[in-house]
Tab-separated table of C-alpha atoms in Angstrom:
chain	number	residue	atom	x	y	z
A	1	MET	CA	21.863	-23.049	-31.434
A	2	LYS	CA	20.370	-25.261	-33.998
A	3	LEU	CA	19.618	-28.261	-31.993
A	4	ALA	CA	18.448	-25.776	-28.949
A	5	LEU	CA	15.733	-24.146	-31.292
A	6	ARG	CA	14.992	-27.317	-32.964
A	7	GLU	CA	14.255	-28.717	-29.288
A	8	LEU	CA	12.390	-25.413	-28.412
A	9	LEU	CA	10.094	-25.600	-31.610
A	10	GLY	CA	9.759	-29.286	-31.553
A	11	ARG	CA	8.252	-29.505	-28.283
A	12	PRO	CA	6.126	-26.491	-28.003
A	13	MET	CA	3.731	-27.320	-24.958
A	14	ARG	CA	7.060	-28.568	-22.714
A	15	SER	CA	8.675	-24.933	-23.897
A	16	LEU	CA	5.674	-23.330	-23.111
A	17	GLY	CA	5.265	-24.792	-19.800
A	18	THR	CA	8.749	-23.735	-18.931
A	19	LEU	CA	8.173	-20.450	-19.958
A	20	LEU	CA	5.555	-20.035	-17.735
A	21	GLY	CA	7.165	-21.554	-14.765
A	22	VAL	CA	9.979	-18.728	-15.316
A	23	ALA	CA	7.227	-16.094	-15.750
A	24	ALA	CA	5.394	-17.302	-12.510
A	25	ALA	CA	8.732	-16.995	-10.608
A	26	VAL	CA	9.351	-13.396	-11.988
A	27	VAL	CA	5.519	-12.542	-10.973
A	28	LEU	CA	6.496	-14.121	-7.381
A	29	VAL	CA	8.773	-11.879	-6.658
A	30	LEU	CA	8.704	-8.782	-8.784
A	31	SER	CA	5.146	-8.142	-7.398
A	32	THR	CA	6.258	-8.305	-3.676
A	33	GLY	CA	9.132	-6.154	-4.587
A	34	ALA	CA	6.812	-3.650	-6.250
A	35	MET	CA	4.793	-3.713	-3.236
A	36	LEU	CA	7.873	-3.019	-1.104
A	37	ASP	CA	8.662	-0.063	-3.218
A	38	SER	CA	5.211	1.733	-3.286
A	39	MET	CA	5.334	1.644	0.598
A	40	LYS	CA	8.658	3.189	0.791
A	41	SER	CA	7.623	5.927	-2.060
A	42	THR	CA	4.101	6.640	-0.110
A	43	PHE	CA	6.032	7.230	3.005
A	44	SER	CA	9.105	9.094	1.745
A	45	SER	CA	6.317	11.371	0.073
A	46	MET	CA	4.270	11.801	2.987
A	47	PHE	CA	6.852	13.042	5.412
A	48	ASP	CA	9.729	14.713	3.411
A	49	LYS	CA	7.532	16.198	0.656
A	50	ALA	CA	3.995	16.497	1.506
A	51	GLN	CA	4.669	17.405	5.168
A	52	SER	CA	8.046	18.669	5.771
A	53	TYR	CA	7.420	20.399	8.898
A	54	ASP	CA	8.807	19.396	12.583
A	55	VAL	CA	5.817	20.633	14.511
A	56	ARG	CA	2.118	21.751	14.036
A	57	VAL	CA	-0.222	23.676	15.895
A	58	ASP	CA	-4.116	23.199	15.230
A	59	PHE	CA	-6.674	25.847	16.344
A	60	GLY	CA	-10.441	24.602	17.206
A	61	ALA	CA	-11.532	27.798	15.264
A	62	PRO	CA	-9.924	29.632	12.662
A	63	VAL	CA	-7.279	32.413	13.998
A	64	PRO	CA	-5.454	35.689	12.184
A	65	ALA	CA	-2.962	33.961	10.164
A	66	SER	CA	-0.371	36.462	10.000
A	67	ALA	CA	-0.661	36.575	14.104
A	68	ALA	CA	-0.065	32.811	14.418
A	69	LYS	CA	2.698	32.546	11.870
A	70	GLU	CA	4.431	35.742	13.814
A	71	LYS	CA	3.713	33.894	17.117
A	72	LEU	CA	5.121	30.690	16.265
A	73	ALA	CA	8.435	32.325	14.504
A	74	LYS	CA	9.160	33.874	17.921
A	75	VAL	CA	9.488	30.669	19.669
A	76	GLU	CA	12.859	29.905	20.544
A	77	GLY	CA	14.410	27.116	17.916
A	78	VAL	CA	11.801	27.969	15.387
A	79	ARG	CA	13.388	28.778	12.070
A	80	ALA	CA	10.612	28.998	9.693
A	81	ALA	CA	6.801	29.065	10.008
A	82	GLU	CA	3.610	28.746	7.720
A	83	ALA	CA	0.109	29.147	8.370
A	84	PHE	CA	-2.668	27.706	6.110
A	85	LEU	CA	-6.483	27.255	6.606
A	86	ALA	CA	-7.969	23.722	6.345
A	87	VAL	CA	-11.646	23.291	6.849
A	88	PRO	CA	-14.330	20.351	6.133
A	89	ALA	CA	-16.076	20.640	2.770
A	90	LYS	CA	-18.016	19.061	0.201
A	91	ILE	CA	-17.217	18.622	-3.593
A	92	GLU	CA	-19.899	17.994	-6.157
A	93	SER	CA	-19.872	16.770	-9.730
A	94	GLY	CA	-23.376	16.313	-10.789
A	95	ASP	CA	-25.394	14.318	-8.364
A	96	ARG	CA	-22.472	12.650	-7.014
A	97	LYS	CA	-21.117	14.181	-3.668
A	98	ALA	CA	-17.574	13.624	-1.320
A	99	GLU	CA	-16.755	14.893	2.136
A	100	VAL	CA	-13.045	16.423	1.747
A	101	LEU	CA	-10.829	18.413	3.956
A	102	VAL	CA	-9.713	21.439	1.908
A	103	GLN	CA	-6.677	22.933	2.832
A	104	ALA	CA	-5.603	26.577	1.447
A	105	LEU	CA	-1.840	27.072	1.229
A	106	PRO	CA	-0.286	30.306	0.931
A	107	ALA	CA	1.558	31.012	-2.042
A	108	GLY	CA	5.241	29.902	-1.741
A	109	ALA	CA	4.372	27.142	0.778
A	110	THR	CA	7.101	24.663	1.466
A	111	LEU	CA	6.087	23.058	4.640
A	112	VAL	CA	3.033	21.857	3.561
A	113	ARG	CA	2.782	20.724	-0.121
A	114	SER	CA	0.305	19.127	-2.360
A	115	VAL	CA	2.426	16.175	-3.593
A	116	ASP	CA	1.181	12.904	-5.176
A	117	ALA	CA	2.228	9.588	-3.642
A	118	ASP	CA	5.189	8.963	-6.157
A	119	GLY	CA	6.681	12.151	-4.811
A	120	SER	CA	5.860	14.545	-7.732
A	121	GLU	CA	4.774	18.237	-6.673
A	122	VAL	CA	1.220	19.097	-8.005
A	123	THR	CA	0.910	22.992	-8.547
A	124	VAL	CA	-2.397	24.063	-7.841
A	125	ALA	CA	-3.233	27.289	-9.718
A	126	GLU	CA	-6.185	29.841	-9.643
A	127	LYS	CA	-9.377	28.246	-9.893
A	128	GLY	CA	-7.779	24.757	-9.374
A	129	VAL	CA	-8.108	22.063	-6.983
A	130	ALA	CA	-5.885	18.821	-6.487
A	131	ILE	CA	-7.829	15.844	-4.843
A	132	THR	CA	-7.009	12.009	-4.354
A	133	ARG	CA	-7.508	9.578	-6.650
A	134	ALA	CA	-10.001	8.024	-4.280
A	135	THR	CA	-11.996	11.412	-4.267
A	136	ALA	CA	-11.882	11.491	-8.078
A	137	LYS	CA	-13.218	7.938	-8.189
A	138	LYS	CA	-15.860	8.507	-5.924
A	139	LEU	CA	-17.017	11.620	-7.818
A	140	GLY	CA	-16.265	9.838	-11.394
A	141	VAL	CA	-14.096	12.814	-12.605
A	142	GLU	CA	-11.112	13.263	-14.447
A	143	LYS	CA	-8.299	15.736	-14.528
A	144	GLY	CA	-9.862	18.789	-16.289
A	145	ASP	CA	-13.141	18.368	-15.123
A	146	VAL	CA	-15.149	21.029	-13.031
A	147	VAL	CA	-16.109	20.113	-9.733
A	148	LYS	CA	-17.710	22.632	-6.804
A	149	VAL	CA	-16.767	23.245	-3.292
A	150	ARG	CA	-19.169	24.125	-0.596
A	151	LEU	CA	-17.605	24.596	2.819
A	152	LEU	CA	-19.708	22.343	5.436
A	153	GLY	CA	-21.756	24.234	7.750
A	154	ALA	CA	-21.684	27.267	5.711
A	155	ALA	CA	-24.794	29.553	5.084
A	156	ALA	CA	-27.090	28.535	2.524
A	157	ALA	CA	-26.548	31.963	1.192
A	158	VAL	CA	-23.019	30.693	0.277
A	159	ASP	CA	-23.249	28.878	-3.285
A	160	GLY	CA	-19.625	27.632	-3.415
A	161	VAL	CA	-16.985	27.892	-5.851
A	162	GLU	CA	-16.211	25.846	-8.994
A	163	LEU	CA	-12.782	24.714	-9.612
A	164	ARG	CA	-11.081	22.557	-12.135
A	165	VAL	CA	-9.219	19.354	-11.075
A	166	VAL	CA	-5.573	20.057	-11.874
A	167	GLY	CA	-4.241	16.878	-10.572
A	168	PHE	CA	-4.318	14.029	-7.899
A	169	ALA	CA	-2.344	14.125	-4.938
A	170	ASP	CA	-2.254	11.036	-2.753
A	171	ALA	CA	0.465	11.661	-0.268
A	172	ALA	CA	-1.626	13.368	2.161
A	173	MET	CA	-3.898	10.991	4.960
A	174	GLY	CA	-7.488	10.864	4.368
A	175	SER	CA	-9.667	12.754	1.697
A	176	VAL	CA	-7.774	15.836	1.370
A	177	ALA	CA	-8.041	18.729	-1.324
A	178	THR	CA	-5.636	21.385	-2.231
A	179	VAL	CA	-7.029	24.894	-3.326
A	180	TRP	CA	-5.687	27.951	-4.201
A	181	ARG	CA	-5.935	30.568	-1.180
A	182	ALA	CA	-7.472	33.518	-2.889
A	183	ASP	CA	-10.205	31.169	-4.399
A	184	VAL	CA	-10.986	30.232	-0.901
A	185	ASP	CA	-10.974	33.678	0.659
A	186	GLY	CA	-13.010	35.123	-2.235
A	187	ALA	CA	-15.875	32.909	-1.992
A	188	PHE	CA	-16.065	32.099	1.768
A	189	GLY	CA	-14.699	35.472	2.970
A	190	THR	CA	-11.704	33.604	4.918
A	191	LYS	CA	-8.904	36.147	4.427
A	192	ASP	CA	-6.134	36.051	7.037
A	193	LEU	CA	-7.673	33.511	8.745
A	194	ALA	CA	-5.872	30.339	9.345
A	195	THR	CA	-6.839	26.812	11.443
A	196	SER	CA	-2.805	25.383	11.434
A	197	VAL	CA	0.408	26.946	11.968
A	198	VAL	CA	3.499	24.469	11.074
A	199	GLY	CA	7.234	25.230	11.714
A	200	ASP	CA	10.867	24.159	10.900
A	201	VAL	CA	12.814	23.588	13.959
A	202	SER	CA	16.328	23.440	14.955
A	203	GLY	CA	17.398	20.861	17.603
A	204	ASP	CA	15.107	18.556	19.346
A	205	PRO	CA	11.504	19.357	18.486
A	206	ALA	CA	10.135	17.277	21.472
A	207	ALA	CA	11.812	20.108	23.743
A	208	LEU	CA	9.316	22.775	22.148
A	209	ARG	CA	6.364	21.326	23.380
A	210	GLU	CA	6.314	22.955	26.313
A	211	LYS	CA	7.417	26.455	24.803
A	212	LEU	CA	4.288	25.750	22.167
A	213	SER	CA	1.811	24.917	24.570
A	214	ALA	CA	2.593	28.403	26.248
A	215	ALA	CA	2.665	30.469	23.470
A	216	PHE	CA	-0.688	28.692	22.038
A	217	PRO	CA	-3.129	28.193	24.851
A	218	GLU	CA	-5.768	28.354	22.539
A	219	ALA	CA	-4.617	25.433	20.493
A	220	VAL	CA	-6.253	22.124	20.613
A	221	ARG	CA	-3.558	20.176	19.380
A	222	VAL	CA	0.387	20.357	19.338
A	223	GLU	CA	1.794	17.719	16.979
A	224	MET	CA	5.636	16.764	17.208
A	225	THR	CA	6.021	15.456	13.453
A	226	ALA	CA	8.988	13.476	14.436
A	227	ALA	CA	6.927	11.377	17.046
A	228	THR	CA	4.172	10.879	14.576
A	229	ARG	CA	6.942	9.415	12.134
A	230	GLU	CA	7.891	7.055	14.822
A	231	GLN	CA	4.107	5.718	15.514
A	232	PHE	CA	3.636	5.305	11.764
A	233	ARG	CA	7.074	3.097	11.640
A	234	ASP	CA	5.732	1.009	14.563
A	235	LEU	CA	2.358	0.745	13.174
A	236	MET	CA	4.066	-0.404	9.820
A	237	GLY	CA	6.475	-2.798	11.538
A	238	LEU	CA	4.062	-5.749	11.075
A	239	GLY	CA	3.793	-4.937	7.444
A	240	TRP	CA	7.170	-4.413	6.504
A	241	VAL	CA	7.881	-8.063	8.398
A	242	MET	CA	4.704	-9.842	6.490
A	243	LEU	CA	6.140	-8.257	2.951
A	244	GLY	CA	9.709	-9.181	4.022
A	245	ALA	CA	8.049	-12.884	4.522
A	246	MET	CA	6.452	-12.475	1.340
A	247	LEU	CA	9.253	-11.853	-0.512
A	248	LEU	CA	11.427	-14.330	1.105
A	249	PHE	CA	8.917	-16.951	0.578
A	250	GLY	CA	8.415	-15.970	-3.138
A	251	GLY	CA	12.081	-15.943	-3.677
A	252	ILE	CA	12.096	-19.553	-2.344
A	253	LEU	CA	9.028	-20.545	-4.387
A	254	ALA	CA	10.837	-19.332	-7.460
A	255	SER	CA	13.737	-21.142	-6.903
A	256	ALA	CA	11.742	-24.337	-6.625
A	257	ILE	CA	9.785	-23.590	-9.727
A	258	LEU	CA	13.003	-22.840	-11.829
A	259	PHE	CA	14.913	-25.920	-10.212
A	260	ASN	CA	11.983	-28.362	-10.971
A	261	THR	CA	11.341	-26.842	-14.603
A	262	ALA	CA	14.760	-27.259	-15.438
A	263	THR	CA	15.553	-30.549	-14.072
A	264	LEU	CA	12.386	-32.441	-15.325
A	265	GLY	CA	13.391	-30.677	-18.754
A	266	VAL	CA	16.918	-32.277	-18.541
A	267	LEU	CA	15.599	-35.476	-17.401
A	268	ASP	CA	13.156	-35.972	-19.953
A	269	ARG	CA	15.760	-35.519	-22.595
A	270	MET	CA	17.790	-38.000	-20.875
A	271	ARG	CA	18.032	-40.740	-23.619
A	272	GLU	CA	18.347	-38.123	-26.497
A	273	LEU	CA	21.523	-36.379	-24.617
A	274	SER	CA	23.197	-40.062	-23.826
A	275	THR	CA	22.718	-40.652	-27.585
A	276	LEU	CA	24.246	-37.606	-28.755
A	277	ARG	CA	27.187	-37.926	-26.221
A	278	ALA	CA	27.197	-41.475	-27.840
A	279	LEU	CA	27.655	-39.921	-31.326
A	280	GLY	CA	30.753	-37.910	-30.262
A	281	LEU	CA	29.275	-34.696	-28.967
A	282	SER	CA	31.264	-33.572	-25.757
A	283	MET	CA	30.013	-32.836	-22.523
A	284	ARG	CA	30.708	-29.189	-22.690
A	285	GLU	CA	28.827	-29.224	-26.078
A	286	ILE	CA	25.571	-30.349	-24.494
A	287	VAL	CA	25.883	-28.185	-21.402
A	288	GLY	CA	25.992	-25.195	-24.095
A	289	ILE	CA	22.895	-26.849	-26.156
A	290	VAL	CA	20.888	-27.061	-22.834
A	291	THR	CA	22.168	-23.611	-21.533
A	292	VAL	CA	21.260	-21.965	-24.937
A	293	GLN	CA	17.544	-23.596	-24.807
A	294	HIS	CA	16.846	-22.579	-21.074
A	295	ALA	CA	18.389	-19.234	-21.530
A	296	LEU	CA	16.346	-18.549	-24.275
A	297	LEU	CA	13.040	-19.556	-22.329
A	298	SER	CA	14.274	-17.524	-19.348
A	299	LEU	CA	14.309	-14.342	-21.530
A	300	ALA	CA	10.930	-15.252	-22.855
A	301	GLY	CA	9.427	-16.097	-19.499
A	302	ILE	CA	10.936	-12.825	-18.000
A	303	VAL	CA	9.304	-10.808	-20.861
A	304	VAL	CA	6.048	-12.344	-20.261
A	305	GLY	CA	6.210	-12.372	-16.693
A	306	ILE	CA	7.298	-8.514	-16.078
A	307	PRO	CA	3.656	-7.504	-17.413
A	308	LEU	CA	2.021	-9.994	-15.252
A	309	ALA	CA	3.895	-9.060	-12.370
A	310	ALA	CA	2.754	-5.306	-13.230
A	311	LEU	CA	-0.959	-6.492	-13.234
A	312	ALA	CA	-0.474	-8.502	-9.835
A	313	SER	CA	1.163	-5.707	-8.158
A	314	GLN	CA	-1.807	-3.033	-9.244
A	315	ALA	CA	-4.429	-5.864	-8.009
A	316	MET	CA	-2.413	-5.758	-4.553
A	317	LEU	CA	-2.441	-2.189	-4.291
A	318	ASP	CA	-6.056	-1.520	-5.293
A	319	ALA	CA	-6.571	-4.565	-2.220
A	320	PHE	CA	-4.565	-2.100	0.306
A	321	SER	CA	-6.029	1.145	-0.755
A	322	SER	CA	-8.814	2.958	0.580
A	323	GLU	CA	-10.533	6.315	0.748
A	324	LEU	CA	-8.231	7.342	3.569
A	325	PHE	CA	-5.207	6.012	2.539
A	326	GLY	CA	-3.862	4.914	-1.100
A	327	LEU	CA	-0.567	3.555	-2.152
A	328	PRO	CA	0.911	4.577	-5.641
A	329	PHE	CA	1.645	2.064	-8.379
A	330	VAL	CA	6.009	1.970	-8.298
A	331	PHE	CA	7.446	-0.163	-10.577
A	332	ALA	CA	11.225	0.947	-10.141
A	333	ALA	CA	13.595	0.290	-12.671
A	334	LYS	CA	16.197	-1.218	-10.271
A	335	THR	CA	13.724	-3.609	-8.785
A	336	VAL	CA	12.438	-4.768	-12.341
A	337	GLY	CA	16.549	-5.219	-13.255
A	338	ALA	CA	17.432	-6.970	-10.207
A	339	THR	CA	14.205	-9.371	-10.355
A	340	ALA	CA	15.199	-10.356	-14.190
A	341	VAL	CA	18.847	-10.870	-13.603
A	342	GLY	CA	18.330	-12.777	-10.313
A	343	ILE	CA	15.594	-15.102	-12.342
A	344	PHE	CA	17.838	-15.554	-15.082
A	345	VAL	CA	20.987	-16.578	-13.324
A	346	LEU	CA	18.692	-18.822	-10.902
A	347	ALA	CA	17.336	-20.586	-14.296
A	348	LEU	CA	20.533	-21.222	-15.405
A	349	ILE	CA	21.956	-22.394	-11.862
A	350	ALA	CA	18.892	-24.728	-11.816
A	351	GLU	CA	20.114	-26.812	-14.603
A	352	TRP	CA	23.477	-27.844	-13.095
A	353	PRO	CA	22.245	-30.669	-11.044
A	354	ALA	CA	20.401	-32.469	-13.839
A	355	LEU	CA	23.566	-32.010	-16.495
A	356	ARG	CA	25.860	-33.472	-13.774
A	357	MET	CA	23.289	-36.293	-13.626
A	358	VAL	CA	23.635	-36.678	-17.386
A	359	ALA	CA	27.341	-36.417	-17.017
A	360	LYS	CA	27.327	-39.615	-14.514
A	361	THR	CA	24.859	-41.474	-16.781
A	362	ASN	CA	26.235	-44.796	-18.261
A	363	LEU	CA	26.230	-44.601	-22.025
A	364	ALA	CA	25.960	-48.369	-22.430
A	365	GLU	CA	22.761	-48.214	-19.947
A	366	ALA	CA	21.092	-45.329	-21.399
A	367	VAL	CA	21.164	-46.743	-24.828
A	368	ARG	CA	19.687	-50.158	-23.754
A	369	ALA	CA	17.039	-48.505	-21.910
A	370	ARG	CA	16.316	-46.237	-24.742
A	371	GLU	CA	16.147	-49.722	-27.251
A	372	GLY	CA	13.904	-51.508	-24.402
């Protein structure tokens, strides 16, 4: 331990270079792994929590909510039905404005919910509104700030309603704002009106398309969510391949960095290690010295690399995010742990080729080379 610490502290620049090499390997692997976790979390939140319905019927103009819900519930195979209002609106904060789709959900809604991209549900209470982070950034508001919501196309006499930002919900596609149904009904007179009705069905949802079309002739769209999920999976197929390739090549580059760093570190000490052998240290003791040294540097590099990987991941997510689509920052503990353990093991394995060269070195030649 003393010899290992002496070497680390005696050559600080080389120790720093090795530490940064390990940190770079952590950044390469962990930032890509975190990106994969973020995408998985987004799609899970979007289709399993924010939009857990199987079918959706949209209307060109608002219809009686109770009648639409009752009509859908009577369709064979539909187990549960919910109707809600979704209308275009403008959110204002001072002189800043943003156009959004306001969805007013009924009390106790389960098929459509306000959910953040990390899967946590955002509860919207009276006089509250949940918006996306992109909308909040555009308006320059934070949680707790008051904004004004106006319906697009509403009469000039309608002044809008002031609501307080209660949270951020990024699981829905596009700029969506979720409000308490009573706030919208009271301000804009939309009581018992709905623009969409959704349902949870048993069996094959695709088989219901004709029944739904017949039950709702006034509908402008009948969406089968299962088909939508498949379309998203197809669209994201290339993205998964690219991220998988990035992770693969990141792992290869990380292995190369660790191997080169360990090899150069050992070979640079070839004369010193050979001298120690000549003085009576066994090869096992030399391996122990080098291993302790690399273990300490690897642990330090991992500690430095994890926050750097977090910054790199955030930068990658910001590059992928837009007003219509945002990825959450997900730093899963299992991904961090697997990366840390993998990098640590690789760093220790990478020293063995160079140590084998030390073991095979002719001591007499090493001593003569040192004296020359």
